[in-house]
Short mmCIF file of C-alpha atoms and ligand atoms in Angstrom, two decimals:
data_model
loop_
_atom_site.label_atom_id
_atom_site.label_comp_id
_atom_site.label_asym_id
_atom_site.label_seq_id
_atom_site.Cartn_x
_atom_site.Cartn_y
_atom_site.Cartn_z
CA UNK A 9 -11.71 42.54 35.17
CA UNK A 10 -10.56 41.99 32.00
CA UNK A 11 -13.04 42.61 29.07
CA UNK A 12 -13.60 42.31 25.22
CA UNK A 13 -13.14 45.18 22.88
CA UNK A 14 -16.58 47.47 22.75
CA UNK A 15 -16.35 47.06 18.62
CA UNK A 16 -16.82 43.26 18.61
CA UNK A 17 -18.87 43.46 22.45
CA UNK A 18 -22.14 43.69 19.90
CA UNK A 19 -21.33 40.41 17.80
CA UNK A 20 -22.61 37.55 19.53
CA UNK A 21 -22.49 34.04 18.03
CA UNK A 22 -23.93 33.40 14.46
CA UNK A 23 -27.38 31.70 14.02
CA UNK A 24 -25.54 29.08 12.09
CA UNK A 25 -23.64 27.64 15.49
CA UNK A 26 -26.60 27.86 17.67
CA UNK A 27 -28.80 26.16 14.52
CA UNK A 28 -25.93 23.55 13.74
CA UNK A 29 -25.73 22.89 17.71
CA UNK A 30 -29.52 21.95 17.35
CA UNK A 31 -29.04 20.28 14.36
CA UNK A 32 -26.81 17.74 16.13
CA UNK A 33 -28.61 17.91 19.23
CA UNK A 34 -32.03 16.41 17.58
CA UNK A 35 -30.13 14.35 14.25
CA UNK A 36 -31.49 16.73 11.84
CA UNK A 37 -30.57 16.70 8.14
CA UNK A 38 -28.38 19.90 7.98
CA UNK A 39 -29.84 22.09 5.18
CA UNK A 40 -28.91 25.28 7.10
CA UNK A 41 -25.05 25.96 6.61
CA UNK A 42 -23.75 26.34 2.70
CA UNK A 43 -21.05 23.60 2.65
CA UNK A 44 -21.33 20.46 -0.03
CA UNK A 45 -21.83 17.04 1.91
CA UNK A 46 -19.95 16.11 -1.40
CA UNK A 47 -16.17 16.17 -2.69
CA UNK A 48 -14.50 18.19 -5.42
CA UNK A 49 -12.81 17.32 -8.68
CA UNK A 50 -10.49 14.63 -7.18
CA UNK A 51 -7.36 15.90 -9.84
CA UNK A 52 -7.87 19.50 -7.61
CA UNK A 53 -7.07 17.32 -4.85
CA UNK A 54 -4.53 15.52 -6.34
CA UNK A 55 -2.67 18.86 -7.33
CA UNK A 56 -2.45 19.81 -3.60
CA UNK A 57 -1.40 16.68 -2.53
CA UNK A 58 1.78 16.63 -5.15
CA UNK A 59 2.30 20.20 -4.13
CA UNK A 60 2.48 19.35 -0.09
CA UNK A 61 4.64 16.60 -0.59
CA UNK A 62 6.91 18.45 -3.32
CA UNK A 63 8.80 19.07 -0.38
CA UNK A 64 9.07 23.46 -1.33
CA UNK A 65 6.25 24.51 -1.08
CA UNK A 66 5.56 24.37 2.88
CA UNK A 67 6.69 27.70 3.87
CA UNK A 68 5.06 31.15 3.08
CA UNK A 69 3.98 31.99 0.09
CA UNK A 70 4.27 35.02 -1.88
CA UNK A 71 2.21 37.84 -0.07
CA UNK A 72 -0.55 38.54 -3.00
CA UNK A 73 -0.11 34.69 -4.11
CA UNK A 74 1.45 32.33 -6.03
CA UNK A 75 2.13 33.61 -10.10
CA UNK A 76 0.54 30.30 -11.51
CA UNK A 77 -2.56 31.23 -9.78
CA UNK A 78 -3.06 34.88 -10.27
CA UNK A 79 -2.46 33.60 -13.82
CA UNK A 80 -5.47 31.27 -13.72
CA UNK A 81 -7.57 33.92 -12.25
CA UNK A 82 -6.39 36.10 -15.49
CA UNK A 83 -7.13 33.77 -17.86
CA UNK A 84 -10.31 32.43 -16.21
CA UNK A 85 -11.56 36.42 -16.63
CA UNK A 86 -10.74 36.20 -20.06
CA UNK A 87 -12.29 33.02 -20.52
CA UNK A 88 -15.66 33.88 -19.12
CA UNK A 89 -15.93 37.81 -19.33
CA UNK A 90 -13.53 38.73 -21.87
CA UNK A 91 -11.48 40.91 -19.47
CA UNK A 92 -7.71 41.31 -19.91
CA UNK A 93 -6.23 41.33 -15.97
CA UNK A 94 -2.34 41.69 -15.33
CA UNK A 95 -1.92 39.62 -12.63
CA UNK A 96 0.81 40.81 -11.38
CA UNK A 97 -0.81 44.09 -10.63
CA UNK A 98 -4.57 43.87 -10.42
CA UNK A 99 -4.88 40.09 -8.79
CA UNK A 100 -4.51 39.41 -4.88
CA UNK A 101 -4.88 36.19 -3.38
CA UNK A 102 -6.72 36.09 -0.06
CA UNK A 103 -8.26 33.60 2.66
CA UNK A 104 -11.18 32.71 0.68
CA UNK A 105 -13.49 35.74 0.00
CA UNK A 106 -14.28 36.22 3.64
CA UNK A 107 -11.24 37.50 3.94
CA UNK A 108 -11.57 39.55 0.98
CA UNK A 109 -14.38 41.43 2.41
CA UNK A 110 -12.94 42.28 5.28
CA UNK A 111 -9.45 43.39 3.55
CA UNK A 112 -11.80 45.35 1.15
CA UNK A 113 -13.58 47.31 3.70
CA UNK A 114 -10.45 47.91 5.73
CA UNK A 115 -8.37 48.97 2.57
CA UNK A 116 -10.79 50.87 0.58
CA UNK A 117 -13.32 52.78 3.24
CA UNK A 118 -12.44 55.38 5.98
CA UNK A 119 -14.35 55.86 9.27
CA UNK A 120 -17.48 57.58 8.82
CA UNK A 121 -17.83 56.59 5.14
CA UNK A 122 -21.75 55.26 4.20
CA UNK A 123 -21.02 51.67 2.50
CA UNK A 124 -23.93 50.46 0.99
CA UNK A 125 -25.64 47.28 1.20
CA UNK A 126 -28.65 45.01 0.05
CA UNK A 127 -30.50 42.97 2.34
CA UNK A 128 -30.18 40.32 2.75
CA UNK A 129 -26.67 40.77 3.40
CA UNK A 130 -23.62 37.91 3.50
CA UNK A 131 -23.34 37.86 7.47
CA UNK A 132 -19.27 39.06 7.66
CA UNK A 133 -20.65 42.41 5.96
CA UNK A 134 -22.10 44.24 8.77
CA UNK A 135 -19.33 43.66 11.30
CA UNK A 136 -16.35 44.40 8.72
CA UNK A 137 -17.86 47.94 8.02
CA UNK A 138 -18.34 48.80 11.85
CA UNK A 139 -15.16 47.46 12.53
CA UNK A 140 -13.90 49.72 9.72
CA UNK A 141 -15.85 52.47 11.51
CA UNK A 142 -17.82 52.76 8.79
CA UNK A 143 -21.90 53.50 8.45
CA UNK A 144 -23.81 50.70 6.91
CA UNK A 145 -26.72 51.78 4.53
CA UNK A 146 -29.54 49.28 3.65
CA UNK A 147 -31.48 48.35 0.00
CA UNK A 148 -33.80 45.66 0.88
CA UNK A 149 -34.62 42.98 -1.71
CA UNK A 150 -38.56 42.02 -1.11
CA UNK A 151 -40.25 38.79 -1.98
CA UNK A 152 -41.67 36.91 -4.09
CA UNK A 153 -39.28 38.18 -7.08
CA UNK A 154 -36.17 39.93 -4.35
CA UNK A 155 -36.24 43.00 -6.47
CA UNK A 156 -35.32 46.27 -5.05
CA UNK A 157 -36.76 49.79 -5.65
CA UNK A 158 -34.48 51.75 -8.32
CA UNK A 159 -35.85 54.81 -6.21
CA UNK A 160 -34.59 53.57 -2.54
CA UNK A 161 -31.38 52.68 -3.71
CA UNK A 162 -31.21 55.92 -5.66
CA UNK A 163 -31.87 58.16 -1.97
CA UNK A 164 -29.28 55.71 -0.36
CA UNK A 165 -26.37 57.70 -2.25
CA UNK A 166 -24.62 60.37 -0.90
CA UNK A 167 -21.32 62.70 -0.95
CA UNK A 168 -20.23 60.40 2.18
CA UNK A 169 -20.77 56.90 -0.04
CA UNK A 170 -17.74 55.48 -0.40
CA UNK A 171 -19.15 51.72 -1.65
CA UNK A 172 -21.73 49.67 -2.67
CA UNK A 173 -20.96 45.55 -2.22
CA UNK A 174 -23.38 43.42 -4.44
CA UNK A 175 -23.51 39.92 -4.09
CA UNK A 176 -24.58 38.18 -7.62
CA UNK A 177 -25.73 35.36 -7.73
CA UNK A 178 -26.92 35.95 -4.31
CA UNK A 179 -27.02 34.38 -1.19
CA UNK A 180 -29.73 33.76 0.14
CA UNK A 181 -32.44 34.66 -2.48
CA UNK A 182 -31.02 32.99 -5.43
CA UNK A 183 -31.52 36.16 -7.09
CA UNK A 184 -28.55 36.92 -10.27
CA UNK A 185 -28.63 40.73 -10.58
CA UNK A 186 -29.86 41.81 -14.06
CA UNK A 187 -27.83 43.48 -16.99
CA UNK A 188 -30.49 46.43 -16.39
CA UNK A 189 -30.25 46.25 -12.45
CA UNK A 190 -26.27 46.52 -12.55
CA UNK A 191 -26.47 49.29 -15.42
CA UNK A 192 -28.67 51.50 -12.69
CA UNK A 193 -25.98 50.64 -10.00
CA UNK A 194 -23.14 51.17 -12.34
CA UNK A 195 -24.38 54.60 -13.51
CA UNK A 196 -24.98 55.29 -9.72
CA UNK A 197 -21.37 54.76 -8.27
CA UNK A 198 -20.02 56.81 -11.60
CA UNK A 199 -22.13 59.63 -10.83
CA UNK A 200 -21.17 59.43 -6.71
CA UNK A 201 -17.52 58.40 -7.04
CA UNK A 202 -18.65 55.42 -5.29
CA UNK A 203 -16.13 52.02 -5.92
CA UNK A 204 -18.32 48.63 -6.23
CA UNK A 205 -17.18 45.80 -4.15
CA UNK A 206 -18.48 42.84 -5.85
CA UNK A 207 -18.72 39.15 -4.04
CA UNK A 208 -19.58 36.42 -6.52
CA UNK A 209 -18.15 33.81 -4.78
CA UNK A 210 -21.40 31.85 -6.60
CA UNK A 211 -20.25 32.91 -10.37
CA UNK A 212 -20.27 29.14 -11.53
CA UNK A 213 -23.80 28.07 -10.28
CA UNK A 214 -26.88 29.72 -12.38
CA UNK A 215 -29.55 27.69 -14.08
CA UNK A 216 -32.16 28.12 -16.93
CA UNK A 217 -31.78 31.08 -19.00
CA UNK A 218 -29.90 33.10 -16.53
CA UNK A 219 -26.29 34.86 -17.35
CA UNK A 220 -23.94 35.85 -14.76
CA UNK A 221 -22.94 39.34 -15.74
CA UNK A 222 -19.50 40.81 -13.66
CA UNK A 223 -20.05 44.13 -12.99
CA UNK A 224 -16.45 45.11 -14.26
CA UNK A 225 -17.82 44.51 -17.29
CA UNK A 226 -19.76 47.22 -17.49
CA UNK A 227 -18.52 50.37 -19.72
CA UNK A 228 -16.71 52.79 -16.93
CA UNK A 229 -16.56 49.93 -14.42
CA UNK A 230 -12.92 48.04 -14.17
CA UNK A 231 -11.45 51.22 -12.76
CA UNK A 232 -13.89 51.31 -9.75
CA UNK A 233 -14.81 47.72 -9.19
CA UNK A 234 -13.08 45.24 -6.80
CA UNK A 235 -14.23 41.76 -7.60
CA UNK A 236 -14.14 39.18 -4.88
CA UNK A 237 -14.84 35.27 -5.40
CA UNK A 238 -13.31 32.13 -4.34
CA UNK A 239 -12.62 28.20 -5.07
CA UNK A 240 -14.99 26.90 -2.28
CA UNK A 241 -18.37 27.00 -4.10
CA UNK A 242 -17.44 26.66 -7.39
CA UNK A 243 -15.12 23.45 -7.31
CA UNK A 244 -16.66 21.90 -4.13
CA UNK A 245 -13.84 22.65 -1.42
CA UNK A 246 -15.33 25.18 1.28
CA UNK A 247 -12.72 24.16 3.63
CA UNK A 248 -10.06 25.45 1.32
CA UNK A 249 -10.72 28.66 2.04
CA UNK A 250 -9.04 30.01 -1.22
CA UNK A 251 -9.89 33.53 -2.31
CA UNK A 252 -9.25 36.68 -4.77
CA UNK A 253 -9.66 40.18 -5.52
CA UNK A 254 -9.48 41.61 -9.08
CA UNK A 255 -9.44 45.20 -10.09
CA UNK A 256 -7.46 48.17 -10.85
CA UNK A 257 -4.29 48.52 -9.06
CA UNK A 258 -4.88 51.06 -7.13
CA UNK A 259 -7.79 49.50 -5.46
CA UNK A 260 -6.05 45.91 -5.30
CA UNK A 261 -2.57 47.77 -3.36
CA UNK A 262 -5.51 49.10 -1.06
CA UNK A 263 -6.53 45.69 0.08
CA UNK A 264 -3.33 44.18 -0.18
CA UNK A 265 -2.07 47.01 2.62
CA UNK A 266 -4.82 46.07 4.46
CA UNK A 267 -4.36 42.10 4.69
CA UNK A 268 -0.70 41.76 4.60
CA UNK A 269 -1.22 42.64 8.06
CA UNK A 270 -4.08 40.08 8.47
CA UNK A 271 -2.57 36.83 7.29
CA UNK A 272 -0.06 38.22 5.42
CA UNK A 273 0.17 35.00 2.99
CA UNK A 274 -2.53 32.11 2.05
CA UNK A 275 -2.17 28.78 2.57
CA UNK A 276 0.72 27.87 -0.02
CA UNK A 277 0.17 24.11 -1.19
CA UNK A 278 -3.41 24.94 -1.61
CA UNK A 279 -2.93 27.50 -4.14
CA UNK A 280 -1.92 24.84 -6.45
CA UNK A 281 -4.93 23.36 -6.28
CA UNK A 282 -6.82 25.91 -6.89
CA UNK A 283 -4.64 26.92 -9.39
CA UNK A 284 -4.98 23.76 -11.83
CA UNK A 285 -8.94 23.93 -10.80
CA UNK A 286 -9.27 27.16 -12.63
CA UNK A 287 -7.64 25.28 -15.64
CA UNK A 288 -10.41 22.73 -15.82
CA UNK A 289 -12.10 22.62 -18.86
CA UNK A 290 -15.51 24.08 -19.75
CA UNK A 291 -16.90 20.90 -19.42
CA UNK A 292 -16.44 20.59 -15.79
CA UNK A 293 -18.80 23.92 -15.50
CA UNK A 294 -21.53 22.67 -17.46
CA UNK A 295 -21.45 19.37 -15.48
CA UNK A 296 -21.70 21.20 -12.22
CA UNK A 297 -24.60 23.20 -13.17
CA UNK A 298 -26.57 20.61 -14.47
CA UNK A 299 -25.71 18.76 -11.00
CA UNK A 300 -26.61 21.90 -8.75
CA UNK A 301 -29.81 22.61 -11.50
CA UNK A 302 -31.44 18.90 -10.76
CA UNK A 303 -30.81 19.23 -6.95
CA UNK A 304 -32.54 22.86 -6.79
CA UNK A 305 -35.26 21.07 -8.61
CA UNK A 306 -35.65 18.57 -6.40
CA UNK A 307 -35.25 21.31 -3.54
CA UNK A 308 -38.42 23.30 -4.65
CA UNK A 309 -40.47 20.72 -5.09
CA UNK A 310 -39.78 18.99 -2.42
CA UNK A 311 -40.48 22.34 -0.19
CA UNK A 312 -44.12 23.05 -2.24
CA UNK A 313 -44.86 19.83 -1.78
CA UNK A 314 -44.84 19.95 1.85
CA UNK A 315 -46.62 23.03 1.81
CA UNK A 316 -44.43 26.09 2.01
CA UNK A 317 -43.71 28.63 -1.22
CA UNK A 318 -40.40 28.38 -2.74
CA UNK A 319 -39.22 30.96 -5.04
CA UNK A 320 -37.09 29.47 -7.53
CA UNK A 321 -33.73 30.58 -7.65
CA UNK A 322 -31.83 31.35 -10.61
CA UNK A 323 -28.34 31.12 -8.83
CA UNK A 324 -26.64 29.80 -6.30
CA UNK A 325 -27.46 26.81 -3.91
CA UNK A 326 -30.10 28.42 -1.79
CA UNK A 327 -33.77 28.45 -1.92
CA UNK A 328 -35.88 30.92 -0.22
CA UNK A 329 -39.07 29.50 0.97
CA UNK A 330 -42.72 31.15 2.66
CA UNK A 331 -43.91 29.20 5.13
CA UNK A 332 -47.09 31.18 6.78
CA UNK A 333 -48.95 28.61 5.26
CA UNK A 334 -47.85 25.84 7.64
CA UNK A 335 -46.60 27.60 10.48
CA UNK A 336 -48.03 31.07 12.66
CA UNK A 337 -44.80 31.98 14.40
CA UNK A 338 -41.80 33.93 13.24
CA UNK A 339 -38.59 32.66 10.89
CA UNK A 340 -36.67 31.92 14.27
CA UNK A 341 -39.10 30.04 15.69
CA UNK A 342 -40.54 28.16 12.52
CA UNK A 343 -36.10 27.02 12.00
CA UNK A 344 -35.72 25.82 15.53
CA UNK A 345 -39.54 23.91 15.20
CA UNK A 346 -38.16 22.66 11.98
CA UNK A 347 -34.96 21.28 13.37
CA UNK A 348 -35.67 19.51 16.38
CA UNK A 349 -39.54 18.49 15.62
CA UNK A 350 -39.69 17.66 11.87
CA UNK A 351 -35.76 16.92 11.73
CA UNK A 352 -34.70 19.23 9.00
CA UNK A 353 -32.73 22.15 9.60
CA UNK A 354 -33.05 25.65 7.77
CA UNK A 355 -31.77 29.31 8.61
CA UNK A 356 -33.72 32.15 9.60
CA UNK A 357 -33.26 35.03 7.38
CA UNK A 358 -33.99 38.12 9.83
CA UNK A 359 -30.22 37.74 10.94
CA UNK A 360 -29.47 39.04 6.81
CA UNK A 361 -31.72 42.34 7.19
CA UNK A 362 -31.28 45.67 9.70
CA UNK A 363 -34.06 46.13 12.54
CA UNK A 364 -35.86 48.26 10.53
CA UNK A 365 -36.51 45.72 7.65
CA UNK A 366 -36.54 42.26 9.26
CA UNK A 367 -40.31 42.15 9.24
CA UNK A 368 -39.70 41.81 5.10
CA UNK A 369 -38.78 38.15 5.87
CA UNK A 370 -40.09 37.40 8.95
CA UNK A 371 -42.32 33.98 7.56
CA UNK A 372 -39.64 32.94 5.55
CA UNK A 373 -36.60 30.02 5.67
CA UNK A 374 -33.50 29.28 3.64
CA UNK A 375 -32.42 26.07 2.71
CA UNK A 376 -28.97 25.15 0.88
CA UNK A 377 -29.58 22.30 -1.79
CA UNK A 378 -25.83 21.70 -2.11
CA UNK A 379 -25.92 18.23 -0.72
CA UNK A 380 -26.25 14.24 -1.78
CA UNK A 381 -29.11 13.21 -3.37
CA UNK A 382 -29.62 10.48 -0.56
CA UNK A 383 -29.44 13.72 1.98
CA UNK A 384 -32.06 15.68 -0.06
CA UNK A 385 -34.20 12.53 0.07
CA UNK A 386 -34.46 12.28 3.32
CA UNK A 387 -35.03 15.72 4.29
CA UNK A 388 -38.16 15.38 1.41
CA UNK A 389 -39.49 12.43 3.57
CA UNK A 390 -39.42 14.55 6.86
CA UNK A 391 -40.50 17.38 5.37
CA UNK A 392 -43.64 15.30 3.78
CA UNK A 393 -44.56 14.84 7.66
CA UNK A 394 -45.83 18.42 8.74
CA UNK A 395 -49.72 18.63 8.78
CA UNK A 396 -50.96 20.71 6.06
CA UNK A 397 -53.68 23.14 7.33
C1 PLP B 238 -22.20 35.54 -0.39
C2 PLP B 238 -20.98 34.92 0.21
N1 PLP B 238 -19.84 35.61 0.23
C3 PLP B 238 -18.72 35.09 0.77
C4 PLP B 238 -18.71 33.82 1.31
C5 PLP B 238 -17.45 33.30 1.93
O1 PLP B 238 -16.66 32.69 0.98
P1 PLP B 238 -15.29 31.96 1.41
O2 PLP B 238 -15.67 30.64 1.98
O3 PLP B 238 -14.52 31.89 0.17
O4 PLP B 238 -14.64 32.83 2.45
C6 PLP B 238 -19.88 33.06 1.30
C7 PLP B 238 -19.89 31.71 1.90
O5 PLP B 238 -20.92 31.18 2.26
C8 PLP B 238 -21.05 33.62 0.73
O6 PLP B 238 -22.20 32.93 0.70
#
């Protein structure tokens, strides 16, 4: 009988179809999956539209992009981190920054190289290093505060480390690495000969006093960090599945091998979209923090008030909550209770750790604020309905 591949055999299907299956199933308000119930800037749409119907632009585009793009990823760098990028060398355009990661891992790791990780992890992590034949290596992040010991990531590193990926601002904590928490990791990977992948596909969305800080930045870093982000989070279009990598050539030829064989080229009318997004002025940043900052507000409070602990995030749209208080089983139990008997659905977090450290959030739940104020209303009424103990 025919059979699937033993590297994938081990997958399964993610918690987010079996929770979004539910979701429907019982008419839940969908808090679990990351996507805006909202629309982007309409000129971004505008853009593509003029650029399907230009009548040229249909066919493939150039393998590592279009030039007016990789251009307004340079500039944007510039803009924001004061980094000067030749983007004809040291920019590649991907299928959002999924397939970033995966290119990454492929292009820049050999089998039996240690890659390592923080829990909790971007799900597509885990399964691009094994496919890669790779060895994962886990740096939990603990609540309340998701801070990780300086000394366990220090014994993580190795002669056989080959990477580190960091996600900042981070998904699912909230967490935005510190200037002194990316210093320790920067002076790690120079003393290992380790290259930093870095996914900050949520760059755009931090609140309060917090300061997204690219690692690249860092003295010593460019020439051994490959930066990955995307349009989908930070102009509102998920489904656009738009993506880059930015760093030294040699690293950005490595992933380029690696995906011109995956998709070779990205979707090409889209790129113009996302190309006149990143040319959108400062304005349009500040305006979509101050939207994301009121709906996290109205996120954590809505969550203490119905009795579970939220830690505040300082980034992205995701709040981590404890809910021991209101509920004695475990994180997949307390989502799927959630979903079809109070009618709000949330992700279990155990699926982001290894074995060893799931216990770490075992009594907690993460919620994505990234949706209409009418939507976050009505999750606040349902949630208002579990019995306090
Ligand atoms: C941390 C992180 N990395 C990568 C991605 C994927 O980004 P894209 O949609 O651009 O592939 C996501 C999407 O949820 C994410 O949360």
């Amino acid at each position: 009988m025919a059979h699937m591949a033993q590297r994938v055999a081990g997958f399964g299907t993610t918690i987010f179809s079996e929770i979004n299956e539910l979701a429907a199933q019982h008419n839940a308000v969908n808090l679990g999956q990351g996507k805006p119930d909202f629309e982007g800037p309409a000129s971004i749409i505008q853009a593509t539209s003029e650029a399907l119907h230009a009548g040229i632009y249909n066919q493939y585009s150039p393998g590592n992009g279009i030039p007016q793009l990789r251009q307004a990823i340079a500039d944007h760098e510039a803009a924001f981190y004061g980094l000067s990028i030749d983007p004809a060398r040291q920019i590649t355009i991907t299928v959002g920054a999924t397939e970033a990661i995966a290119a990454a891992i492929l292009g820049l790791t050999d089998p039996g190289d240690e890659v390592i990780i923080f829990e909790p992890f971007y799900d597509s992590y885990v399964p691009c290093i094994l496919m890669a034949g790779g060895v994962p290596r886990y740096c939990p992040l603990r609540p309340p505060t998701w801070d990780f010991d300086p000394d366990e990531l220090r014994s993580l590193f190795n002669d056989k480390t080959r990477a580190i990926i960091i996600n900042t601002p981070h998904n699912p904590t909230g967490k935005v690495y510190s200037h002194a928490e990316l210093s320790l990791i920067a002076d790690l990977c120079q003393q290992y000969n380790v290259t930093a992948i870095t996914d900050e596909v949520y760059e755009h969305i931090i609140f309060d006093d917090a300061r997204h800080i690219t690692l690249s930045q860092l003295p010593g870093m460019f020439e051994r960090t490959l930066k990955m982000s995307s349009i989908g989070k930070s102009f509102s279009v998920t489904g656009w599945k738009i993506g880059w990598v930015i760093g030294p050539s040699e690293l950005v030829t490595g992933v380029q091998r690696a995906r011109q064989f995956m998709s070779f080229a990205v979707a090409h009318p889209l790129q113009f979209g996302a190309a006149h997004a990143l040319t959108l002025p400062m304005s349009y940043y500040e305006e979509l923090q101050t939207l994301y900052q009121a709906k996290r507000d109205q996120m954590v409070q809505m969550l203490n008030a119905a009795g579970l602990k939220a830690a505040t995030p300082k980034g992205s749209y995701f709040v981590m909550a404890d809910f021991s208080a209101v509920f004695e089983g475990d994180d997949v139990a307390f989502a799927k209770w959630l979903t079809a008997e109070v009618g709000v659905a949330c992700i279990p977090p155990t699926f982001f750790y290894s074995p060893t450290n799931k216990h770490i959030v075992s009594k907690q739940a993460r919620f994505a604020f990234c949706k209409s104020d009418a939507v976050l209303a009505l999750a606040a009424e349902r949630l208002n309905s579990i019995p306090k103990n």
